[in-house]
């Protein structure tokens, strides 16, 4: 019986291993993590992450061929294939600070594998890592090998949160990078055999190690670039009276471009886009490719510009001050159908408004108060370290209250910021909300999900990203 062990029970490791266990009943899959609370959650009815369909998959396999354990060393020693899915945060100090990936957790995982292994292993990098990580891991393992042979593979994940289970059931492609030696090819084949249980042969691509590692960074950079492109256009649309939805619809009809990832918004978020682009920038700089680095930096700059622009719109619309005013924040996750707040644009928007002394009332159907308070008081990049190494429960931000209902959030507010495109926000009774708010009542739609005409009929002053401006907003400066 093939035994698989995955180090790291996070957003990638958990769902990926659950689906492998479901699709390969003959393989024993164990997910290990040093965080006791996280493993306890995976073994409970309340899983540590929210992902549509994940519950069912875990419950079908858990205790049969899917196990979650804190006994890291034992399961690593017994495994034939070891997936490493640990945090790779951006460095905050030292060489490459603010851009380079911090491989501390990766390196300690590799050293532990070398310490406890008694048989040959295939080691698979699953976390997003910078190009050439495999080479570093290979060196650590071979220098500590005690006669044991290791093959390193790169198998990047291309999951989108909110649809991760569907993405795993029916992937566009599975990418496996390995050495171009007979042993390397044999290792690739072994991993191919696992995926082949449910993924068609022609969707399993094999490449060399560097190509696999770089493909992941490139894919995320291209996706983020599309969002920044349409967001840059949204600013121009507002200035000229064009409608960004009409423009992106027309552009997306070109089959060479396609319609996906062309929704203008307050900005992109999520754990990978910014981190992967910063990584790409650092790799370019290390290789003396300054122009290439600057090109990709611009994608992040436009994203930051978009968030600032949104905050400035809010403040300038409200007589240039939000001090002491209650503002309702609807949605805090970086996109709908996930409770994930990593790098969510809501953090920067909230911090911008708090900087102007606004009082925020935040509602998100999937994000806890503890998480929101933590995000608003954390330093940049802190979120990407394992939970027990993050700053302890932060001092809560005074001007923030977290509520469990959109009507509670909007009561007596001067303005509403829609920052996540949750379906329920489209169905709210906005007349009831309008009646309970201070006047003039504003809606700032950061996701273009509101029915602007209807809201204006009710009496709201509405700002929608990339849409022709409300007469009220025309007289206000766009950028402070």
XYZ file of C-alpha atoms in Angstrom:
480
model
C 0.000 0.000 0.000
C 1.397 3.384 -1.012
C 1.656 5.775 1.937
C 1.482 9.506 1.484
C 2.297 12.031 4.210
C 1.701 15.764 3.895
C 3.544 18.176 6.185
C 1.297 21.199 6.783
C -2.460 21.097 7.393
C -3.390 24.435 5.863
C -5.428 25.694 2.906
C -3.417 23.632 0.432
C -2.456 20.492 2.348
C -5.843 19.761 3.906
C -8.136 19.876 0.848
C -5.556 18.362 -1.557
C -4.909 15.355 0.656
C -8.627 14.877 1.376
C -9.358 14.641 -2.349
C -6.397 12.282 -2.977
C -7.747 10.032 -0.187
C -11.250 10.124 -1.667
C -10.097 9.319 -5.204
C -7.455 6.730 -4.206
C -9.011 4.386 -1.633
C -5.944 2.110 -1.871
C -3.559 4.852 -0.682
C -3.135 5.795 2.984
C -2.949 9.556 3.403
C -1.813 11.264 6.613
C -1.723 15.040 7.097
C 0.661 16.112 9.860
C 1.204 19.466 11.538
C 2.929 20.655 14.704
C -0.099 22.799 15.561
C -2.177 20.716 17.986
C -5.214 23.003 17.730
C -5.210 22.794 13.932
C -5.045 18.970 13.894
C -7.776 18.821 16.553
C -9.955 20.979 14.302
C -9.345 18.684 11.296
C -10.430 15.756 13.482
C -13.577 17.550 14.680
C -16.906 18.534 13.129
C -15.733 22.129 12.802
C -12.921 22.061 10.207
C -10.327 24.860 10.496
C -11.075 26.205 7.011
C -14.299 26.896 5.156
C -14.423 25.589 1.603
C -17.639 24.496 -0.167
C -17.741 20.669 -0.395
C -14.727 20.086 1.878
C -16.771 18.814 4.828
C -18.337 15.994 2.827
C -15.005 14.833 1.384
C -13.273 14.780 4.783
C -16.147 12.981 6.508
C -16.229 10.273 3.824
C -12.536 9.374 4.216
C -11.470 10.386 7.716
C -10.576 7.345 9.803
C -10.552 5.067 6.728
C -7.593 6.129 4.595
C -7.328 9.802 5.641
C -5.775 10.715 8.986
C -4.736 13.952 10.702
C -1.952 13.711 13.261
C 0.628 15.682 15.250
C 2.999 12.696 15.268
C 5.008 14.258 12.469
C 8.167 12.171 12.640
C 6.501 8.761 12.710
C 4.348 9.405 9.650
C 7.180 11.034 7.706
C 9.371 7.993 8.410
C 6.671 5.598 7.180
C 5.699 7.481 4.012
C 6.742 6.693 0.421
C 5.751 10.129 -0.882
C 6.041 13.248 1.295
C 4.245 16.440 0.290
C 5.630 19.582 1.908
C 2.993 22.259 2.209
C 4.362 24.701 4.790
C 4.213 28.491 4.997
C 6.607 30.441 2.777
C 6.097 34.011 4.011
C 7.748 37.095 2.560
C 10.877 38.059 4.512
C 10.469 41.126 6.681
C 14.142 41.666 7.490
C 17.592 40.816 6.232
C 18.556 40.015 2.660
C 15.637 40.467 0.266
C 13.315 41.920 2.938
C 9.850 42.770 1.612
C 10.273 40.613 -1.493
C 12.164 37.348 -1.033
C 10.444 34.257 0.332
C 11.387 33.136 3.804
C 12.301 29.454 3.566
C 12.805 28.882 7.308
C 9.855 26.476 7.633
C 10.809 24.691 4.446
C 14.365 24.141 5.557
C 13.401 22.784 8.968
C 10.946 20.393 7.259
C 13.729 19.156 4.954
C 16.145 18.641 7.847
C 13.494 16.738 9.784
C 12.833 14.473 6.758
C 16.570 13.736 6.555
C 16.700 13.006 10.305
C 13.857 10.498 10.502
C 13.895 8.732 7.113
C 14.942 5.101 6.978
C 13.847 4.350 3.406
C 13.969 6.079 0.004
C 11.530 8.972 -0.362
C 9.911 11.113 -3.006
C 9.663 14.664 -1.626
C 7.107 16.899 -3.328
C 7.062 20.675 -2.942
C 3.445 21.739 -2.809
C 3.674 25.224 -1.287
C 4.368 28.093 -3.633
C 8.120 28.465 -3.505
C 10.663 30.530 -5.376
C 12.437 28.992 -8.327
C 15.472 26.955 -7.245
C 13.988 25.914 -3.892
C 14.068 22.289 -5.013
C 17.805 22.591 -5.521
C 18.298 23.872 -1.953
C 16.138 21.085 -0.531
C 18.043 18.544 -2.596
C 21.327 19.772 -1.119
C 20.070 19.527 2.461
C 18.737 16.017 1.899
C 21.764 14.699 0.006
C 24.249 16.111 2.537
C 22.356 14.380 5.333
C 21.330 11.299 3.402
C 22.913 8.423 5.377
C 22.729 6.374 2.179
C 19.024 7.059 1.591
C 17.978 8.269 -1.865
C 15.631 11.231 -2.276
C 13.892 12.483 -5.406
C 12.542 16.025 -5.326
C 9.462 16.917 -7.363
C 7.683 20.226 -7.756
C 3.885 19.899 -7.933
C 2.471 23.419 -7.567
C -1.193 23.834 -6.705
C -3.487 25.944 -8.873
C -6.497 26.046 -6.555
C -8.852 28.985 -6.331
C -10.395 29.441 -2.916
C -14.150 29.028 -2.854
C -13.887 26.437 -5.648
C -10.899 24.426 -4.380
C -12.720 21.091 -4.173
C -14.116 21.432 -7.705
C -10.655 22.515 -8.915
C -9.167 19.380 -7.359
C -11.879 17.083 -8.778
C -11.543 18.557 -12.239
C -8.217 20.410 -12.659
C -7.247 22.347 -15.822
C -3.828 20.751 -15.456
C -1.657 18.954 -12.933
C 1.953 20.025 -13.218
C 4.797 17.783 -12.057
C 8.388 18.954 -12.363
C 11.336 16.678 -11.726
C 14.919 15.894 -12.642
C 15.589 14.710 -16.169
C 17.407 11.606 -14.893
C 16.036 8.032 -14.951
C 15.391 8.255 -11.164
C 13.746 11.656 -11.592
C 11.489 10.359 -14.353
C 10.574 7.341 -12.236
C 9.560 9.638 -9.367
C 7.434 11.742 -11.755
C 5.713 8.544 -12.903
C 4.992 7.503 -9.309
C 3.222 10.806 -8.630
C 1.484 10.664 -12.016
C 0.049 7.287 -11.006
C -1.580 8.887 -7.953
C -3.299 11.648 -9.961
C -4.182 9.283 -12.807
C -6.814 7.711 -10.522
C -9.101 10.576 -11.540
C -7.275 13.074 -13.774
C -7.159 12.367 -17.544
C -3.639 11.535 -18.769
C -3.471 14.528 -21.145
C -3.987 16.968 -18.271
C -0.987 15.725 -16.296
C 2.022 17.685 -17.555
C 5.605 16.885 -16.688
C 8.393 19.454 -16.954
C 11.803 20.089 -15.483
C 11.949 21.407 -11.915
C 12.549 25.061 -12.746
C 9.720 25.210 -15.257
C 7.248 23.799 -12.741
C 8.346 26.232 -10.033
C 8.249 29.229 -12.354
C 4.921 28.268 -13.983
C 3.130 28.771 -10.694
C 4.584 32.259 -10.145
C 3.909 33.150 -13.782
C 0.278 31.976 -13.674
C -0.461 34.086 -10.600
C 1.380 37.094 -12.025
C -0.654 36.890 -15.262
C -3.949 36.644 -13.354
C -3.089 39.544 -11.051
C -1.958 41.554 -14.056
C -5.401 41.186 -15.663
C -7.045 42.523 -12.509
C -4.670 45.481 -12.330
C -5.241 46.145 -16.049
C -9.015 46.376 -15.657
C -8.648 48.373 -12.428
C -6.386 50.881 -14.195
C -9.105 51.181 -16.850
C -11.733 51.734 -14.144
C -9.992 54.954 -13.076
C -10.002 56.168 -16.671
C -13.682 55.205 -17.047
C -14.628 57.327 -14.038
C -12.679 60.263 -15.432
C -14.299 60.049 -18.881
C -17.840 58.839 -18.139
C -17.293 55.387 -19.635
C -18.645 52.294 -17.838
C -15.974 49.723 -16.986
C -18.504 46.840 -17.052
C -19.376 47.669 -20.654
C -15.719 48.082 -21.576
C -14.628 44.792 -19.995
C -17.595 42.970 -21.538
C -16.603 44.253 -24.977
C -12.938 43.399 -24.411
C -13.750 39.961 -23.009
C -15.744 39.059 -26.140
C -12.394 38.835 -27.947
C -11.696 35.099 -27.777
C -7.959 35.765 -27.512
C -8.574 37.661 -24.271
C -11.638 35.913 -22.825
C -13.998 37.196 -20.129
C -12.419 35.856 -16.933
C -10.698 38.039 -14.349
C -11.950 41.234 -15.943
C -14.148 42.503 -13.094
C -13.054 45.882 -11.795
C -12.926 45.998 -8.014
C -11.370 47.649 -5.010
C -8.301 45.435 -5.590
C -7.086 41.838 -5.549
C -6.288 39.932 -2.353
C -5.541 36.393 -1.293
C -2.436 34.691 -0.024
C -0.618 34.288 -3.317
C -0.910 37.101 -5.836
C 1.097 39.770 -4.066
C 3.519 37.312 -2.489
C 4.222 35.522 -5.760
C 4.742 38.741 -7.699
C 7.133 40.081 -5.036
C 8.954 36.792 -5.325
C 9.098 37.052 -9.090
C 10.417 40.616 -8.744
C 13.139 39.446 -6.361
C 14.216 36.602 -8.639
C 14.399 39.046 -11.572
C 16.478 41.488 -9.536
C 18.826 38.717 -8.392
C 19.372 37.840 -12.043
C 20.049 41.460 -13.013
C 16.731 41.830 -14.893
C 15.727 45.252 -13.587
C 13.290 46.107 -16.394
C 11.442 42.831 -15.956
C 11.283 43.367 -12.180
C 9.884 46.894 -12.637
C 7.268 45.636 -15.081
C 5.832 43.186 -12.529
C 6.154 45.661 -9.636
C 3.699 47.867 -11.452
C 0.944 45.237 -11.067
C 1.155 45.609 -7.276
C 1.483 49.400 -7.470
C -1.784 49.662 -9.416
C -3.466 47.410 -6.854
C -2.305 49.668 -4.007
C -3.363 52.742 -6.003
C -6.858 51.264 -6.453
C -7.301 50.725 -2.689
C -6.080 54.262 -1.914
C -8.337 55.712 -4.570
C -11.335 53.984 -2.994
C -10.562 55.366 0.474
C -10.081 58.847 -0.989
C -13.468 58.626 -2.745
C -15.155 57.727 0.528
C -13.540 60.551 2.476
C -13.882 63.254 -0.176
C -17.572 62.409 -0.787
C -18.374 62.889 2.884
C -17.349 66.543 3.062
C -13.692 65.517 3.274
C -13.948 64.006 6.734
C -15.075 60.691 8.189
C -13.902 61.543 11.707
C -16.336 60.145 14.278
C -18.719 58.914 11.557
C -20.006 55.361 11.570
C -19.220 53.537 8.335
C -20.547 50.053 7.628
C -18.126 47.607 6.050
C -19.960 44.778 4.279
C -17.571 41.911 3.624
C -14.039 41.401 4.887
C -12.886 38.185 3.161
C -10.819 38.715 0.008
C -13.589 37.176 -2.125
C -16.932 35.448 -1.651
C -17.368 31.823 -0.547
C -14.246 31.770 1.604
C -13.468 32.899 5.142
C -9.920 33.768 4.105
C -8.779 37.315 4.841
C -5.144 37.040 3.776
C -4.081 40.248 1.964
C -7.763 41.183 1.570
C -8.212 44.735 0.212
C -10.601 45.297 3.155
C -7.612 45.543 5.501
C -6.063 48.521 3.702
C -9.432 50.202 3.142
C -10.351 49.843 6.837
C -6.927 51.041 7.960
C -7.239 54.050 5.625
C -10.635 54.975 7.080
C -9.456 54.377 10.655
C -6.516 56.662 9.927
C -9.114 59.383 9.349
C -10.789 58.457 12.688
C -13.874 56.753 11.242
C -15.894 54.317 13.387
C -16.287 51.030 11.549
C -19.008 48.442 11.919
C -17.968 45.303 10.050
C -20.078 42.348 8.932
C -18.859 39.279 7.047
C -20.794 35.989 7.050
C -17.646 33.832 7.342
C -15.007 35.864 9.197
C -14.793 35.918 12.998
C -14.355 39.029 15.105
C -11.054 37.677 16.407
C -9.710 37.331 12.852
C -10.802 40.843 11.855
C -9.244 42.430 14.948
C -6.087 40.414 14.382
C -5.858 41.518 10.725
C -6.360 45.184 11.557
C -3.629 45.214 14.185
C -1.054 43.010 12.480
C 2.021 44.161 10.622
C 2.387 43.445 6.920
C 3.419 39.838 6.125
C 2.813 38.630 9.735
C -0.245 36.623 8.652
C 1.898 34.165 6.748
C 3.643 32.682 9.762
C 2.170 29.665 11.579
C -0.515 30.777 14.005
C 1.468 29.993 17.163
C 4.277 32.282 15.964
C 1.960 35.220 15.241
C 1.653 38.082 17.740
C -0.663 37.064 20.611
C -4.308 38.145 20.631
C -3.898 41.735 19.551
C -5.130 44.775 21.369
C -8.493 45.257 19.717
C -8.841 48.327 17.547
C -11.090 50.712 19.501
C -13.065 52.247 16.642
C -14.062 48.860 15.218
C -17.094 46.793 16.109
C -17.785 43.468 14.435
C -21.464 42.525 14.098
C -23.315 39.474 12.820
C -25.930 41.094 10.650
C -25.826 43.579 7.761
C -28.767 45.595 9.174
C -27.001 46.011 12.502
C -23.826 47.141 10.693
C -25.640 49.789 8.638
C -27.921 51.215 11.377
C -27.098 54.904 11.971
C -24.178 54.721 9.533
C -23.271 57.590 7.206
C -21.949 55.293 4.512
C -21.669 51.658 3.418
C -18.579 50.126 1.796
C -19.183 46.822 0.005
C -15.799 45.095 0.016
C -16.665 41.420 -0.702
C -19.090 40.216 -3.366
C -21.138 37.895 -1.107
C -24.409 36.948 -2.840
C -26.436 37.945 0.222
C -25.404 41.591 -0.226
C -27.320 41.678 -3.518
C -30.514 40.592 -1.766
C -30.547 43.032 1.163
C -33.559 45.274 1.756
C -31.804 48.536 0.916
C -34.948 50.624 1.555
C -34.955 49.385 5.163
C -31.226 50.119 5.385
C -31.660 53.628 3.921
C -34.359 54.470 6.464
C -32.070 53.480 9.356
C -29.028 55.506 8.166
C -27.852 59.084 8.658
C -28.484 61.355 5.653
C -27.083 61.926 3.122
C -26.604 58.131 2.912
C -23.752 56.813 0.780
C -23.021 53.447 -0.806
C -19.463 52.819 -2.012
C -19.584 49.596 -3.993
C -16.084 48.131 -4.205
C -17.298 45.024 -6.080
C -19.875 46.425 -8.519
C -22.627 44.119 -7.275
C -25.246 46.711 -6.281
C -28.131 47.773 -8.504
C -27.083 51.412 -8.840
C -30.325 52.722 -10.413
C -32.443 51.140 -7.695
C -30.235 52.502 -4.916
C -30.393 56.013 -6.376
C -34.206 55.778 -6.577
C -34.268 54.940 -2.866
C -32.178 58.062 -2.238
C -28.607 56.815 -1.818
C -25.604 58.634 -3.231
C -23.749 55.790 -4.968
C -20.140 55.325 -6.011
C -19.432 52.252 -8.109
C -15.930 51.467 -9.319
C -15.382 52.421 -12.946
C -18.980 53.645 -13.480
C -20.162 57.102 -14.530
C -20.033 59.275 -11.412
C -22.994 60.420 -9.385
C -23.424 64.228 -9.858
C -22.582 64.548 -6.137
C -19.165 62.971 -6.678
C -18.295 64.951 -9.802
C -17.511 68.055 -7.765
C -15.290 66.159 -5.365
C -11.566 65.666 -5.990
C -10.826 62.104 -7.185
C -7.438 61.807 -5.525
C -6.548 63.684 -2.385
